[in-house]
């Protein structure tokens, strides 16, 4: 029997020492969410999948990345609110954008994109769709008090591409997942974090300077013209990481082998079926590979 959740008034903000952003503070409404089994699952999902088998330092997880994105999302919208009070940004806006940043990767599977590549060969799956399902399940399973309209808005912020119906504040959809030009806090965090943990093989950019020199113009987030080279460095870092890390030939070969293992294990472990339900999916982590390896042994002797 599940114990009832404490009321949100019993949750307090927490401060963490992050290797990328330094001291970061998470507000109570974020603490209530990440202090759940569904969110803690992200500790068991490596951010770069199998890359740690090639770049041994790349053992960071979706958990710390999600905290980082939430933190940057909150800092960015607060900065815009301070610079442009005429936008009438509310505390609710700040809260929902922070939660969207926190929950945007809830739906990632084992070994991140490797799992998605494998399962989509025979079975439709998209981690952003699952993130929405996991968010619903997290809220229901832990009795989190949040308005239905707010949950819907958070899901749209996570998707980032379904905002045409909004006549104003479309710029808010460019903070967490920017499908217009790909400049968003998700990339600010994962490019900096990935580059740090693989040994700084890419170039460097200054995400904080981009945020500090941003403002809303014509319902779009725009950056000061003198940040042109900084934006170039952002995409240069992304390109460098793709060339040297994300598409490393050994990493690709390992992904193929793990895909073969999943295919052989699926009839016994019902991996496809686990993606149909958020309740079952929450137990699907990188640990599934160890289950694949040890299952024949347990089956033989039991």
GROMACS .gro file of C-alpha atoms in nm:
model
  302
    1UNK     CA    1   0.000   0.000   0.000
    2UNK     CA    2   0.143   0.333  -0.105
    3UNK     CA    3   0.194   0.588   0.168
    4UNK     CA    4   0.014   0.920   0.115
    5UNK     CA    5   0.231   1.203  -0.010
    6UNK     CA    6   0.314   1.487   0.222
    7UNK     CA    7   0.139   1.814   0.142
    8UNK     CA    8   0.345   2.049  -0.073
    9UNK     CA    9   0.378   2.289   0.220
   10UNK     CA   10   0.608   2.027   0.372
   11UNK     CA   11   0.844   2.051   0.072
   12UNK     CA   12   1.117   2.312   0.083
   13UNK     CA   13   1.359   2.441  -0.175
   14UNK     CA   14   1.688   2.254  -0.199
   15UNK     CA   15   2.034   2.364  -0.307
   16UNK     CA   16   2.276   2.145  -0.500
   17UNK     CA   17   2.636   2.188  -0.602
   18UNK     CA   18   2.634   2.119  -0.975
   19UNK     CA   19   2.966   2.070  -1.159
   20UNK     CA   20   2.838   2.272  -1.455
   21UNK     CA   21   2.634   2.556  -1.302
   22UNK     CA   22   2.770   2.571  -0.947
   23UNK     CA   23   2.522   2.624  -0.664
   24UNK     CA   24   2.171   2.575  -0.799
   25UNK     CA   25   1.852   2.614  -0.597
   26UNK     CA   26   1.540   2.411  -0.678
   27UNK     CA   27   1.206   2.556  -0.558
   28UNK     CA   28   0.957   2.352  -0.357
   29UNK     CA   29   0.728   2.279  -0.652
   30UNK     CA   30   1.022   2.114  -0.831
   31UNK     CA   31   1.136   1.928  -0.520
   32UNK     CA   32   0.790   1.775  -0.486
   33UNK     CA   33   0.823   1.635  -0.840
   34UNK     CA   34   1.179   1.509  -0.836
   35UNK     CA   35   1.125   1.343  -0.497
   36UNK     CA   36   0.914   1.073  -0.668
   37UNK     CA   37   1.000   0.723  -0.795
   38UNK     CA   38   0.914   0.823  -1.152
   39UNK     CA   39   1.164   1.107  -1.153
   40UNK     CA   40   1.431   0.929  -0.949
   41UNK     CA   41   1.430   0.667  -1.226
   42UNK     CA   42   1.634   0.917  -1.430
   43UNK     CA   43   1.931   0.843  -1.203
   44UNK     CA   44   1.946   0.504  -1.374
   45UNK     CA   45   1.956   0.642  -1.729
   46UNK     CA   46   2.294   0.756  -1.854
   47UNK     CA   47   2.268   1.078  -2.051
   48UNK     CA   48   2.486   0.950  -2.334
   49UNK     CA   49   2.373   0.590  -2.343
   50UNK     CA   50   2.663   0.358  -2.423
   51UNK     CA   51   2.916   0.640  -2.472
   52UNK     CA   52   3.073   0.573  -2.131
   53UNK     CA   53   3.211   0.250  -2.280
   54UNK     CA   54   3.421   0.467  -2.514
   55UNK     CA   55   3.461   0.793  -2.320
   56UNK     CA   56   3.491   0.657  -1.968
   57UNK     CA   57   3.399   0.982  -1.794
   58UNK     CA   58   3.058   1.004  -1.960
   59UNK     CA   59   2.867   0.847  -1.672
   60UNK     CA   60   2.639   1.145  -1.602
   61UNK     CA   61   2.266   1.078  -1.606
   62UNK     CA   62   1.936   1.223  -1.721
   63UNK     CA   63   1.871   1.315  -1.357
   64UNK     CA   64   2.131   1.591  -1.323
   65UNK     CA   65   2.066   1.711  -1.678
   66UNK     CA   66   1.697   1.757  -1.596
   67UNK     CA   67   1.780   1.953  -1.282
   68UNK     CA   68   2.013   2.171  -1.489
   69UNK     CA   69   1.752   2.242  -1.757
   70UNK     CA   70   1.491   2.331  -1.496
   71UNK     CA   71   1.736   2.565  -1.325
   72UNK     CA   72   1.836   2.740  -1.649
   73UNK     CA   73   1.473   2.768  -1.762
   74UNK     CA   74   1.383   2.941  -1.436
   75UNK     CA   75   1.684   3.173  -1.453
   76UNK     CA   76   1.608   3.267  -1.814
   77UNK     CA   77   1.242   3.356  -1.765
   78UNK     CA   78   1.317   3.544  -1.443
   79UNK     CA   79   1.584   3.743  -1.627
   80UNK     CA   80   1.338   3.832  -1.903
   81UNK     CA   81   1.076   3.930  -1.644
   82UNK     CA   82   1.325   4.163  -1.476
   83UNK     CA   83   1.433   4.325  -1.804
   84UNK     CA   84   1.086   4.348  -1.955
   85UNK     CA   85   0.817   4.400  -1.687
   86UNK     CA   86   0.575   4.502  -1.963
   87UNK     CA   87   0.543   4.133  -2.057
   88UNK     CA   88   0.349   4.070  -1.732
   89UNK     CA   89   0.520   3.737  -1.664
   90UNK     CA   90   0.347   3.576  -1.368
   91UNK     CA   91   0.477   3.349  -1.094
   92UNK     CA   92   0.263   3.077  -1.255
   93UNK     CA   93   0.451   3.120  -1.583
   94UNK     CA   94   0.784   3.081  -1.406
   95UNK     CA   95   0.663   2.774  -1.214
   96UNK     CA   96   0.529   2.593  -1.521
   97UNK     CA   97   0.839   2.659  -1.729
   98UNK     CA   98   1.059   2.528  -1.447
   99UNK     CA   99   0.847   2.212  -1.423
  100UNK     CA  100   0.858   2.166  -1.801
  101UNK     CA  101   1.238   2.188  -1.792
  102UNK     CA  102   1.244   1.937  -1.508
  103UNK     CA  103   1.016   1.683  -1.677
  104UNK     CA  104   1.114   1.713  -2.043
  105UNK     CA  105   1.318   1.387  -2.039
  106UNK     CA  106   1.092   1.171  -1.820
  107UNK     CA  107   1.015   0.947  -2.117
  108UNK     CA  108   1.367   0.846  -2.217
  109UNK     CA  109   1.433   0.474  -2.225
  110UNK     CA  110   1.738   0.259  -2.147
  111UNK     CA  111   2.056   0.395  -2.306
  112UNK     CA  112   1.857   0.698  -2.420
  113UNK     CA  113   1.846   0.739  -2.799
  114UNK     CA  114   1.992   0.391  -2.853
  115UNK     CA  115   1.669   0.240  -2.720
  116UNK     CA  116   1.458   0.465  -2.939
  117UNK     CA  117   1.652   0.367  -3.252
  118UNK     CA  118   1.607  -0.003  -3.174
  119UNK     CA  119   1.241  -0.006  -3.079
  120UNK     CA  120   1.128   0.211  -3.371
  121UNK     CA  121   1.239  -0.056  -3.618
  122UNK     CA  122   0.928  -0.260  -3.533
  123UNK     CA  123   0.729  -0.063  -3.278
  124UNK     CA  124   0.643   0.309  -3.270
  125UNK     CA  125   0.791   0.494  -2.975
  126UNK     CA  126   0.888   0.855  -2.909
  127UNK     CA  127   1.037   0.967  -2.580
  128UNK     CA  128   0.854   1.303  -2.583
  129UNK     CA  129   0.517   1.127  -2.606
  130UNK     CA  130   0.623   0.902  -2.320
  131UNK     CA  131   0.738   1.205  -2.119
  132UNK     CA  132   0.380   1.331  -2.127
  133UNK     CA  133   0.244   0.993  -2.018
  134UNK     CA  134   0.501   0.969  -1.740
  135UNK     CA  135   0.413   1.320  -1.623
  136UNK     CA  136   0.045   1.223  -1.595
  137UNK     CA  137   0.134   0.905  -1.409
  138UNK     CA  138   0.377   1.086  -1.177
  139UNK     CA  139   0.112   1.342  -1.083
  140UNK     CA  140  -0.162   1.082  -1.028
  141UNK     CA  141   0.053   0.826  -0.847
  142UNK     CA  142   0.194   1.081  -0.603
  143UNK     CA  143  -0.123   1.288  -0.555
  144UNK     CA  144   0.044   1.609  -0.665
  145UNK     CA  145  -0.197   1.900  -0.660
  146UNK     CA  146  -0.169   2.076  -0.995
  147UNK     CA  147  -0.438   2.220  -1.219
  148UNK     CA  148  -0.535   2.022  -1.531
  149UNK     CA  149  -0.486   2.324  -1.756
  150UNK     CA  150  -0.140   2.375  -1.609
  151UNK     CA  151  -0.047   2.012  -1.682
  152UNK     CA  152  -0.163   2.055  -2.041
  153UNK     CA  153   0.047   2.371  -2.078
  154UNK     CA  154   0.354   2.194  -1.935
  155UNK     CA  155   0.311   1.917  -2.193
  156UNK     CA  156   0.295   2.174  -2.471
  157UNK     CA  157   0.611   2.340  -2.340
  158UNK     CA  158   0.784   2.000  -2.348
  159UNK     CA  159   0.672   1.940  -2.707
  160UNK     CA  160   0.767   2.292  -2.809
  161UNK     CA  161   0.590   2.274  -3.146
  162UNK     CA  162   0.218   2.308  -3.066
  163UNK     CA  163   0.175   2.675  -2.980
  164UNK     CA  164   0.007   2.823  -3.289
  165UNK     CA  165  -0.325   2.847  -3.103
  166UNK     CA  166  -0.173   3.096  -2.858
  167UNK     CA  167  -0.215   3.456  -2.970
  168UNK     CA  168   0.050   3.581  -2.731
  169UNK     CA  169   0.347   3.458  -2.529
  170UNK     CA  170   0.453   3.215  -2.801
  171UNK     CA  171   0.809   3.303  -2.703
  172UNK     CA  172   0.766   3.091  -2.388
  173UNK     CA  173   0.779   2.781  -2.611
  174UNK     CA  174   1.134   2.877  -2.713
  175UNK     CA  175   1.287   2.836  -2.366
  176UNK     CA  176   1.286   2.460  -2.299
  177UNK     CA  177   1.241   2.310  -2.649
  178UNK     CA  178   1.288   2.562  -2.930
  179UNK     CA  179   1.176   2.410  -3.259
  180UNK     CA  180   1.212   2.744  -3.437
  181UNK     CA  181   1.592   2.781  -3.422
  182UNK     CA  182   1.714   2.513  -3.175
  183UNK     CA  183   1.854   2.768  -2.929
  184UNK     CA  184   1.716   2.665  -2.591
  185UNK     CA  185   1.822   2.587  -2.235
  186UNK     CA  186   1.810   2.212  -2.303
  187UNK     CA  187   2.104   2.255  -2.539
  188UNK     CA  188   2.276   2.505  -2.308
  189UNK     CA  189   2.285   2.233  -2.045
  190UNK     CA  190   2.347   1.911  -2.236
  191UNK     CA  191   2.618   2.053  -2.463
  192UNK     CA  192   2.806   2.199  -2.165
  193UNK     CA  193   2.750   1.889  -1.951
  194UNK     CA  194   2.836   1.635  -2.221
  195UNK     CA  195   3.147   1.827  -2.324
  196UNK     CA  196   3.263   1.844  -1.962
  197UNK     CA  197   3.220   1.472  -1.896
  198UNK     CA  198   3.383   1.350  -2.217
  199UNK     CA  199   3.692   1.560  -2.152
  200UNK     CA  200   3.617   1.890  -2.331
  201UNK     CA  201   3.661   1.759  -2.684
  202UNK     CA  202   3.433   2.025  -2.831
  203UNK     CA  203   3.462   2.401  -2.852
  204UNK     CA  204   3.309   2.619  -2.582
  205UNK     CA  205   3.024   2.869  -2.569
  206UNK     CA  206   2.879   3.089  -2.296
  207UNK     CA  207   2.515   2.998  -2.234
  208UNK     CA  208   2.486   3.238  -1.943
  209UNK     CA  209   2.590   3.532  -2.160
  210UNK     CA  210   2.332   3.431  -2.420
  211UNK     CA  211   2.060   3.428  -2.154
  212UNK     CA  212   2.172   3.758  -2.003
  213UNK     CA  213   2.172   3.927  -2.344
  214UNK     CA  214   1.836   3.794  -2.458
  215UNK     CA  215   1.501   3.967  -2.476
  216UNK     CA  216   1.158   3.917  -2.631
  217UNK     CA  217   1.106   4.099  -2.962
  218UNK     CA  218   0.794   4.040  -3.169
  219UNK     CA  219   0.695   3.735  -2.961
  220UNK     CA  220   1.033   3.568  -3.021
  221UNK     CA  221   1.336   3.534  -2.796
  222UNK     CA  222   1.614   3.730  -2.963
  223UNK     CA  223   1.982   3.771  -2.880
  224UNK     CA  224   2.206   4.075  -2.898
  225UNK     CA  225   2.389   4.108  -3.227
  226UNK     CA  226   2.724   4.099  -3.051
  227UNK     CA  227   2.643   3.741  -2.947
  228UNK     CA  228   2.668   3.622  -3.307
  229UNK     CA  229   3.000   3.448  -3.251
  230UNK     CA  230   2.878   3.298  -2.923
  231UNK     CA  231   2.582   3.146  -3.111
  232UNK     CA  232   2.825   3.018  -3.372
  233UNK     CA  233   3.026   2.856  -3.092
  234UNK     CA  234   2.707   2.692  -2.960
  235UNK     CA  235   2.644   2.516  -3.289
  236UNK     CA  236   3.014   2.449  -3.338
  237UNK     CA  237   3.018   2.268  -3.004
  238UNK     CA  238   2.716   2.066  -3.110
  239UNK     CA  239   2.883   1.974  -3.439
  240UNK     CA  240   3.209   1.878  -3.266
  241UNK     CA  241   3.030   1.653  -3.019
  242UNK     CA  242   2.832   1.484  -3.295
  243UNK     CA  243   3.144   1.419  -3.498
  244UNK     CA  244   3.368   1.300  -3.215
  245UNK     CA  245   3.132   1.161  -2.950
  246UNK     CA  246   2.767   1.105  -3.044
  247UNK     CA  247   2.849   0.930  -3.373
  248UNK     CA  248   3.169   0.754  -3.263
  249UNK     CA  249   3.205   0.432  -3.463
  250UNK     CA  250   3.272   0.214  -3.160
  251UNK     CA  251   2.974   0.362  -2.979
  252UNK     CA  252   2.758   0.294  -3.285
  253UNK     CA  253   2.881  -0.066  -3.295
  254UNK     CA  254   2.796  -0.116  -2.927
  255UNK     CA  255   2.449   0.030  -2.987
  256UNK     CA  256   2.393  -0.231  -3.257
  257UNK     CA  257   2.500  -0.511  -3.024
  258UNK     CA  258   2.272  -0.387  -2.746
  259UNK     CA  259   1.989  -0.364  -2.999
  260UNK     CA  260   2.050  -0.728  -3.089
  261UNK     CA  261   2.040  -0.819  -2.720
  262UNK     CA  262   1.708  -0.638  -2.675
  263UNK     CA  263   1.564  -0.815  -2.978
  264UNK     CA  264   1.660  -1.158  -2.842
  265UNK     CA  265   1.537  -1.073  -2.493
  266UNK     CA  266   1.206  -0.916  -2.596
  267UNK     CA  267   1.009  -1.246  -2.623
  268UNK     CA  268   1.107  -1.326  -2.264
  269UNK     CA  269   1.105  -0.979  -2.102
  270UNK     CA  270   0.820  -0.823  -2.304
  271UNK     CA  271   1.007  -0.498  -2.357
  272UNK     CA  272   0.761  -0.375  -2.621
  273UNK     CA  273   0.470  -0.417  -2.380
  274UNK     CA  274   0.653  -0.221  -2.110
  275UNK     CA  275   0.638   0.088  -2.333
  276UNK     CA  276   0.258   0.072  -2.352
  277UNK     CA  277   0.204   0.165  -1.988
  278UNK     CA  278   0.370   0.441  -1.787
  279UNK     CA  279   0.330   0.226  -1.474
  280UNK     CA  280   0.538  -0.053  -1.630
  281UNK     CA  281   0.769   0.181  -1.818
  282UNK     CA  282   0.895   0.341  -1.496
  283UNK     CA  283   1.085   0.017  -1.426
  284UNK     CA  284   1.263   0.021  -1.763
  285UNK     CA  285   1.616   0.156  -1.705
  286UNK     CA  286   1.973   0.088  -1.812
  287UNK     CA  287   1.957  -0.208  -1.574
  288UNK     CA  288   1.763  -0.399  -1.838
  289UNK     CA  289   2.095  -0.492  -2.002
  290UNK     CA  290   2.212  -0.666  -1.684
  291UNK     CA  291   1.879  -0.851  -1.678
  292UNK     CA  292   1.940  -0.963  -2.038
  293UNK     CA  293   2.285  -1.092  -1.943
  294UNK     CA  294   2.183  -1.273  -1.624
  295UNK     CA  295   1.839  -1.400  -1.729
  296UNK     CA  296   1.973  -1.720  -1.895
  297UNK     CA  297   2.170  -1.801  -1.579
  298UNK     CA  298   1.867  -1.761  -1.351
  299UNK     CA  299   1.650  -1.950  -1.597
  300UNK     CA  300   1.900  -2.238  -1.610
  301UNK     CA  301   1.933  -2.287  -1.235
  302UNK     CA  302   1.581  -2.201  -1.127
   0.00000   0.00000   0.00000
